[in-house]
XYZ file of N, CA and C in Angstrom:
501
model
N -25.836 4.337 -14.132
C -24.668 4.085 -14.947
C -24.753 4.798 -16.290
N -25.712 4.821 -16.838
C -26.033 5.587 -18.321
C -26.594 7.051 -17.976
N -27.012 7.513 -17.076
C -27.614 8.423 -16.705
C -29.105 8.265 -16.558
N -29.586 9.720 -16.491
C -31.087 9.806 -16.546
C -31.640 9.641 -17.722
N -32.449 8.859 -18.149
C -33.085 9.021 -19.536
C -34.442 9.119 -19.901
N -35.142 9.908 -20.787
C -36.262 10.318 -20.635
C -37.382 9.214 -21.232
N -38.336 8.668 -20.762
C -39.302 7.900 -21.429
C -40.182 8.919 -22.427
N -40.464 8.195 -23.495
C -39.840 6.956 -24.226
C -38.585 7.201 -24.684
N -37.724 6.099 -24.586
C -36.149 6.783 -25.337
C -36.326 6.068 -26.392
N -35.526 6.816 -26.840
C -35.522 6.786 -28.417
C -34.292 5.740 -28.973
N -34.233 4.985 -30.130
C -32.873 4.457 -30.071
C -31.584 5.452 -30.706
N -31.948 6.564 -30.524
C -30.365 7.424 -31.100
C -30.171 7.788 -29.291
N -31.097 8.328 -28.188
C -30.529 8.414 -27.081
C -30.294 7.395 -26.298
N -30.421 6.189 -26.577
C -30.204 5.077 -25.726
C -28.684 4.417 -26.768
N -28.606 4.921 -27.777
C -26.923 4.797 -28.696
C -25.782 5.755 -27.965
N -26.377 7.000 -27.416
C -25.857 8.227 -27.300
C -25.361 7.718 -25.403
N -26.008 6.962 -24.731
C -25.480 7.038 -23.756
C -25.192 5.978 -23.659
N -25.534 4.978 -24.116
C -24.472 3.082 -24.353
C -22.771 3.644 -25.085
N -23.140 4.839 -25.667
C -21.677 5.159 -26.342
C -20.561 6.163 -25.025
N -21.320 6.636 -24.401
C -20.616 7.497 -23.184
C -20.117 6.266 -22.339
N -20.843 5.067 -21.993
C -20.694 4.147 -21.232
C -19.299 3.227 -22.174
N -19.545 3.127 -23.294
C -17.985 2.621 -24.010
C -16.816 3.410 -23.742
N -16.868 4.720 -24.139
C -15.742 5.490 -23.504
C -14.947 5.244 -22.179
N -16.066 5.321 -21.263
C -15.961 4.966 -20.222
C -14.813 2.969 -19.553
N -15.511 2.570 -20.144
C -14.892 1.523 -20.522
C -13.230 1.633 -21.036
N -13.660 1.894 -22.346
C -12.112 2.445 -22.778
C -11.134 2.878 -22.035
N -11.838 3.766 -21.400
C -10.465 4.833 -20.580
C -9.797 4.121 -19.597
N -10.633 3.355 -19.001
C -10.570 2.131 -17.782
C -9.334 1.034 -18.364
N -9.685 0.935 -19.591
C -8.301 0.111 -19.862
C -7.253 0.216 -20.400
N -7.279 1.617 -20.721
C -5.891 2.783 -20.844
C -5.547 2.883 -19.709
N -6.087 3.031 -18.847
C -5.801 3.565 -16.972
C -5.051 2.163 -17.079
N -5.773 0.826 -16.831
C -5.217 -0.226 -16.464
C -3.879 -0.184 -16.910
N -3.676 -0.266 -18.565
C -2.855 -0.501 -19.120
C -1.332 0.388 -18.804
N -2.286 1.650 -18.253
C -0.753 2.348 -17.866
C -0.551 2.176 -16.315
N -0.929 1.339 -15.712
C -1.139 0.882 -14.474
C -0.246 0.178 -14.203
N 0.260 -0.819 -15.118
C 0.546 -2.265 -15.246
C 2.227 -1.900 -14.931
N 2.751 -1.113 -15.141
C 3.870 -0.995 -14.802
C 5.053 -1.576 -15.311
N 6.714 -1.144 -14.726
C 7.647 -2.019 -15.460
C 7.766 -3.513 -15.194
N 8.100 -4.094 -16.050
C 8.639 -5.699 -15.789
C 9.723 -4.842 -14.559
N 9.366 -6.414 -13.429
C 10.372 -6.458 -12.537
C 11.346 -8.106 -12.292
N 12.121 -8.024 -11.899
C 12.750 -9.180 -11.353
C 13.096 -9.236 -10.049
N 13.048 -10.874 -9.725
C 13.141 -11.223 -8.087
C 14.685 -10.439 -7.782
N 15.574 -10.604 -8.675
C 16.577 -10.070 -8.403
C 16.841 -8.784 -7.987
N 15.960 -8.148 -8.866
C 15.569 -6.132 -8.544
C 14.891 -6.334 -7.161
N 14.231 -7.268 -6.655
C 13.709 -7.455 -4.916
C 14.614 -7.286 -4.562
N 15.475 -7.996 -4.429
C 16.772 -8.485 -3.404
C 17.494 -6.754 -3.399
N 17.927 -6.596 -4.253
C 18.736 -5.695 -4.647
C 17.875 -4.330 -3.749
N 16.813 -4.455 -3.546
C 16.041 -3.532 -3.423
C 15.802 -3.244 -1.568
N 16.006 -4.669 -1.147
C 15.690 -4.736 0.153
C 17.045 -4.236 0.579
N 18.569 -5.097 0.273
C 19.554 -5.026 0.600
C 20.129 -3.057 0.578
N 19.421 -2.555 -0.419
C 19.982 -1.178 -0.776
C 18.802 -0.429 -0.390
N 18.302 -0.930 0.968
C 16.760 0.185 1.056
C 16.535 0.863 0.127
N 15.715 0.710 -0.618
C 14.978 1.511 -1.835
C 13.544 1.700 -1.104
N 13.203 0.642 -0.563
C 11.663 0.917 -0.377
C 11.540 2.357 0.956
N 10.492 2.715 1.073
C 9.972 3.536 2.236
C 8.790 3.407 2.170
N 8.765 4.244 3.115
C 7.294 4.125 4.053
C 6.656 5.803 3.724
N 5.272 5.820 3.057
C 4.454 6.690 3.340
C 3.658 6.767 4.207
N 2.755 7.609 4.487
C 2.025 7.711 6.313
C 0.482 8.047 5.351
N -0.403 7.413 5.243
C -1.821 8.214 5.244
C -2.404 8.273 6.503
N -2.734 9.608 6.851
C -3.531 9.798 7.933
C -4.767 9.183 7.908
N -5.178 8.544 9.641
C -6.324 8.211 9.942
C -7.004 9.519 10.489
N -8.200 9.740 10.148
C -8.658 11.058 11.026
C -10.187 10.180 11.315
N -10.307 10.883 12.941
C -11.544 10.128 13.921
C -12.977 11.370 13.355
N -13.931 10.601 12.675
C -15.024 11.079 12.254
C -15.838 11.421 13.670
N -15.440 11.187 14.184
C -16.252 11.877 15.578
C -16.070 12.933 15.669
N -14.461 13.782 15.830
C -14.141 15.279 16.273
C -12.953 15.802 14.895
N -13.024 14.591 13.988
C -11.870 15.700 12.997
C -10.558 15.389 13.261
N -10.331 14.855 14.576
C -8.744 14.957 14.811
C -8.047 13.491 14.541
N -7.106 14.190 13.856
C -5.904 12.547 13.678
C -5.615 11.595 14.483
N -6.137 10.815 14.219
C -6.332 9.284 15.387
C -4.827 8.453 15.012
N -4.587 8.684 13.683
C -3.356 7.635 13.606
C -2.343 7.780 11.971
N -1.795 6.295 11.628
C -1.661 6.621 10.233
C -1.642 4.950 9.826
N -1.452 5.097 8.632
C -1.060 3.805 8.067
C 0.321 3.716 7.325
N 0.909 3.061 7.031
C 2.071 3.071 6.827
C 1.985 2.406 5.467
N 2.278 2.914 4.532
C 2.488 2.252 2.829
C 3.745 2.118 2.469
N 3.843 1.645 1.407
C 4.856 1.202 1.110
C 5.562 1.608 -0.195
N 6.651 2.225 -0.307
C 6.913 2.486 -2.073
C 7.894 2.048 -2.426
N 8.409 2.119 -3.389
C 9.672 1.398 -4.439
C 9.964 2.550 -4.755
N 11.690 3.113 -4.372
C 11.741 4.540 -5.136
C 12.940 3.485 -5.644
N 12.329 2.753 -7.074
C 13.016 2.276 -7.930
C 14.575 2.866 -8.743
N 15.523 2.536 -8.676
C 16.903 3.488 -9.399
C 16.491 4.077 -11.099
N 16.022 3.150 -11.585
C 15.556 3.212 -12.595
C 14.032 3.641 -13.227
N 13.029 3.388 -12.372
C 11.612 3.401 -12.921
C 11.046 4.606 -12.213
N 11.821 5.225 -10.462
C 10.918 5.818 -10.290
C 10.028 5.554 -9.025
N 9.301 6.204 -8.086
C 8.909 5.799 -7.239
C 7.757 4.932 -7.493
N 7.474 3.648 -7.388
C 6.699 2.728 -7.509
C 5.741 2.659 -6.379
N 4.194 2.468 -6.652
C 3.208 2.356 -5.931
C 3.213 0.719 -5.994
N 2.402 0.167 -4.966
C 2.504 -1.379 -4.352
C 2.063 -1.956 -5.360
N 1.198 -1.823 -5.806
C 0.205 -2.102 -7.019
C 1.703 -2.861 -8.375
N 2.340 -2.733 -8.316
C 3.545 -2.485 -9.551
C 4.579 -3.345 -8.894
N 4.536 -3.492 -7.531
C 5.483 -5.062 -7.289
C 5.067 -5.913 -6.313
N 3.943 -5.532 -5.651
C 3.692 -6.791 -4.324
C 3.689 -7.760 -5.030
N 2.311 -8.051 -6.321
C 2.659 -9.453 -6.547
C 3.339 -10.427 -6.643
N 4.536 -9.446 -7.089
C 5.846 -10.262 -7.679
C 7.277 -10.639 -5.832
N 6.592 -9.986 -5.496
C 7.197 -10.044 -3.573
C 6.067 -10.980 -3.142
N 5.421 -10.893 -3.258
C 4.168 -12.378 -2.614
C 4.868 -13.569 -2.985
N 5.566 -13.499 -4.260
C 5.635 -15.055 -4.532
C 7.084 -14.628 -4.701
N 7.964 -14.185 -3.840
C 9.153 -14.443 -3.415
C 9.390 -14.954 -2.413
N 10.749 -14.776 -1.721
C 10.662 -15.366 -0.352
C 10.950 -13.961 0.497
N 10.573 -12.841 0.279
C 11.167 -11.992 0.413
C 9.896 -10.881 1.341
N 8.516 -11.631 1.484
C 7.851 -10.530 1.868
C 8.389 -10.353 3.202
N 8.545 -11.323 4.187
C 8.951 -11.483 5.470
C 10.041 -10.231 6.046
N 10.930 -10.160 5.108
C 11.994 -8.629 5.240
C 11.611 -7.984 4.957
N 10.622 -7.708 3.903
C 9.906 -6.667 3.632
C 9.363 -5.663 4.444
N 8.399 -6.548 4.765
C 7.572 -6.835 6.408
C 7.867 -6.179 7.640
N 9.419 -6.585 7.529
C 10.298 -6.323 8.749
C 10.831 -4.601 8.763
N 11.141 -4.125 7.523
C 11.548 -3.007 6.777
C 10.473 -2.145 7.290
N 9.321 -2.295 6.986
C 8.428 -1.598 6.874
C 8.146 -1.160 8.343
N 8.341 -2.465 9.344
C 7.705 -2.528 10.295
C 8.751 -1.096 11.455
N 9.935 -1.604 11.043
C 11.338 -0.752 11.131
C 10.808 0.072 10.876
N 10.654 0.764 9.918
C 10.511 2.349 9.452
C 9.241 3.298 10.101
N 7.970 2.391 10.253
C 7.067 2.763 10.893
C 7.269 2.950 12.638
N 8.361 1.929 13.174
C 8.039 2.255 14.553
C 9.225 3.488 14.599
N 10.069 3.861 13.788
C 10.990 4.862 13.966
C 10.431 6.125 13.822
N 9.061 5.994 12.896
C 8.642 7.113 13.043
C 7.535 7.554 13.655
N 7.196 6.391 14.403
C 6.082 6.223 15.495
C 6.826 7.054 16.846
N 7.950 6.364 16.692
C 9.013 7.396 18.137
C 8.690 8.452 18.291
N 9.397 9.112 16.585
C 9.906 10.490 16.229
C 8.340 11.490 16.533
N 7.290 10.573 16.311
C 5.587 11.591 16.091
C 5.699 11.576 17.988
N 5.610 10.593 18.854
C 5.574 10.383 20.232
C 6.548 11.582 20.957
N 7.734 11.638 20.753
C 8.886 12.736 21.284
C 8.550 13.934 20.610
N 7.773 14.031 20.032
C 7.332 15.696 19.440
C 5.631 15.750 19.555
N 5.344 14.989 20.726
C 3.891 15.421 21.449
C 2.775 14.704 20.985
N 3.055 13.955 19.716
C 2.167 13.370 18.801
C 1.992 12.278 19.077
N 0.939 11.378 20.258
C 1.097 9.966 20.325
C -0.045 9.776 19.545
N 0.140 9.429 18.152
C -0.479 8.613 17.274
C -0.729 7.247 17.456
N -1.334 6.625 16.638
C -0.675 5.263 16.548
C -0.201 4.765 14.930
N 0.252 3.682 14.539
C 0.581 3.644 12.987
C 0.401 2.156 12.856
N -0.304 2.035 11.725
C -0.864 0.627 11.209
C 0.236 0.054 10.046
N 0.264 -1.321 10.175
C 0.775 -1.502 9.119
C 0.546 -2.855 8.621
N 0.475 -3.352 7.645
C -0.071 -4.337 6.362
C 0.532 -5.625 6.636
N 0.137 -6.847 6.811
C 0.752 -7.997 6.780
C 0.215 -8.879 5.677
N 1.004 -9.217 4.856
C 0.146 -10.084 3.788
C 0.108 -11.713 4.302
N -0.738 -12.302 4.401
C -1.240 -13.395 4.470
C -0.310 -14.375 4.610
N 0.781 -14.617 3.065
C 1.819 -14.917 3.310
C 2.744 -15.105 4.520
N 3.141 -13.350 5.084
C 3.500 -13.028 6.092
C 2.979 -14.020 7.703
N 1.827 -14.440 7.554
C 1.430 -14.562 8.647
C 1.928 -16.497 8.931
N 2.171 -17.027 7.718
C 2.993 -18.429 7.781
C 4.497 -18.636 8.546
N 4.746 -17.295 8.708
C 6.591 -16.999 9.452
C 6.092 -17.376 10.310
N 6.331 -18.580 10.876
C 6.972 -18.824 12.440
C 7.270 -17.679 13.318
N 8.217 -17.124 12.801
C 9.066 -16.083 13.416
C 8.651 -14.879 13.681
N 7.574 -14.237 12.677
C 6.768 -13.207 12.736
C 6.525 -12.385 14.001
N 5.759 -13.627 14.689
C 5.179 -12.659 16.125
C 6.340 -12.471 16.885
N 7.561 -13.020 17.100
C 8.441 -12.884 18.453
C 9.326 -11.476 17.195
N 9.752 -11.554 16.212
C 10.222 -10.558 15.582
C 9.167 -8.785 15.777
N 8.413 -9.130 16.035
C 7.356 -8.046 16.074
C 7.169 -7.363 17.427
N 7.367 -8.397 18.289
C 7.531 -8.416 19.780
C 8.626 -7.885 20.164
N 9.845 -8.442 19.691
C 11.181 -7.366 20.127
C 11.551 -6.622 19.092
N 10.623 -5.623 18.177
C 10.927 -4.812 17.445
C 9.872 -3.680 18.285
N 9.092 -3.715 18.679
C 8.268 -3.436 19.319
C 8.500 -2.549 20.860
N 9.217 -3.817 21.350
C 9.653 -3.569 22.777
C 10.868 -2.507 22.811
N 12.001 -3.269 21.798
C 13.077 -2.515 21.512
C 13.209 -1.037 21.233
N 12.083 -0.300 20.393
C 11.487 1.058 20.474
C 10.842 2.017 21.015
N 10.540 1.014 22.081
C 9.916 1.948 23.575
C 8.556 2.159 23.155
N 8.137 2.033 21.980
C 6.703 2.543 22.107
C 5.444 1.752 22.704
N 4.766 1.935 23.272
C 3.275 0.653 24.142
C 2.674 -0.028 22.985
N 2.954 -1.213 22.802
C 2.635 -2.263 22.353
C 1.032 -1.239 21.124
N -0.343 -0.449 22.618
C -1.309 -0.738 22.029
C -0.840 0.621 20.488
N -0.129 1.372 20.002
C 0.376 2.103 19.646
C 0.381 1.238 17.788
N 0.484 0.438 17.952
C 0.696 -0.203 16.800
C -0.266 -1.401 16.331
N -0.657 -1.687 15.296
C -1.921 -2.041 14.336
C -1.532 -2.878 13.159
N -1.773 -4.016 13.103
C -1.740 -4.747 12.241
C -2.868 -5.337 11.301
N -2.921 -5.047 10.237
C -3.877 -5.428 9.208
C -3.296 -6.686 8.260
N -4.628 -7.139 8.086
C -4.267 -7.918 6.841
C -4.402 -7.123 5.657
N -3.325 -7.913 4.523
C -3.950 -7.353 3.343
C -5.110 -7.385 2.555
N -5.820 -6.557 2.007
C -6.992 -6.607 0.950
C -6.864 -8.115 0.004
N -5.337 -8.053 -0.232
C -5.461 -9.357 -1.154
C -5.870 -10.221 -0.338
């Protein structure tokens, strides 16, 4: 964490790298701080689901065995009217404690198997993962919604991947 330091250290080089390690620090909560993002409201949710704002990004899975693309994951963004495309980090919390992850959920799940099709009809049978928050998993409704969203798109069930969230 301080680096290499030479015995005996001295106390100006053991100042000299406790002070690199403050910087360090520092910057971490400039990062945070510009991290933290705009105030949002439940209302900017609603507004947000109803007027698709959100989409779906794809990070590739690639298989450490041979190199080749095994799949993707499906993320999530806020291309906010006002703020800008928003990373998850900047509104899940505030969608966790709505009632709103469940459509969310559903959105996402939508967008990923449409483009699970589109990769399948152009030779690409991937598969594509996508995020359920914890929350999510209290819907009743969840699994049979998943089931005929699923079925309804033609793609084989094993094609698709569900994670929990990190939170």
């Amino acid at each position: 964490l301080l680096g290499v330091l030479q015995k005996p250290v001295t106390l100006s080089q053991l100042a000299t790298s406790l002070g690199r390690f403050a910087a360090v620090q520092q910057r971490d909560a400039f990062q945070a701080l510009a991290e933290q993002g705009p105030e949002l409201s439940e209302q900017e949710v609603i507004d947000a689901v109803r007027e698709q704002q959100f989409c779906a990004y794809f990070q590739p899975k690639i298989s450490l065995h041979d190199g080749r693309l095994s799949g993707v994951e499906a993320l999530i963004r806020w291309q906010h009217p006002k703020h800008g495309l928003l990373p998850p980090g900047h509104f899940l919390d505030l969608v966790e404690r709505t009632d709103h992850m469940s459509a969310i959920t559903m959105l996402m799940l939508d967008m990923s198997l449409h483009q699970c099709q589109q990769w399948h009809a152009a030779g690409l049978p991937i598969s594509v993962s996508i995020n359920l928050s914890a929350r999510s998993l209290g819907d009743s409704k969840l699994a049979d919604a998943i089931i005929e969203r699923v079925a309804a798109c033609g793609i084989a069930p094993h094609y698709l991947m569900l994670e929990i969230t990190e939170s």
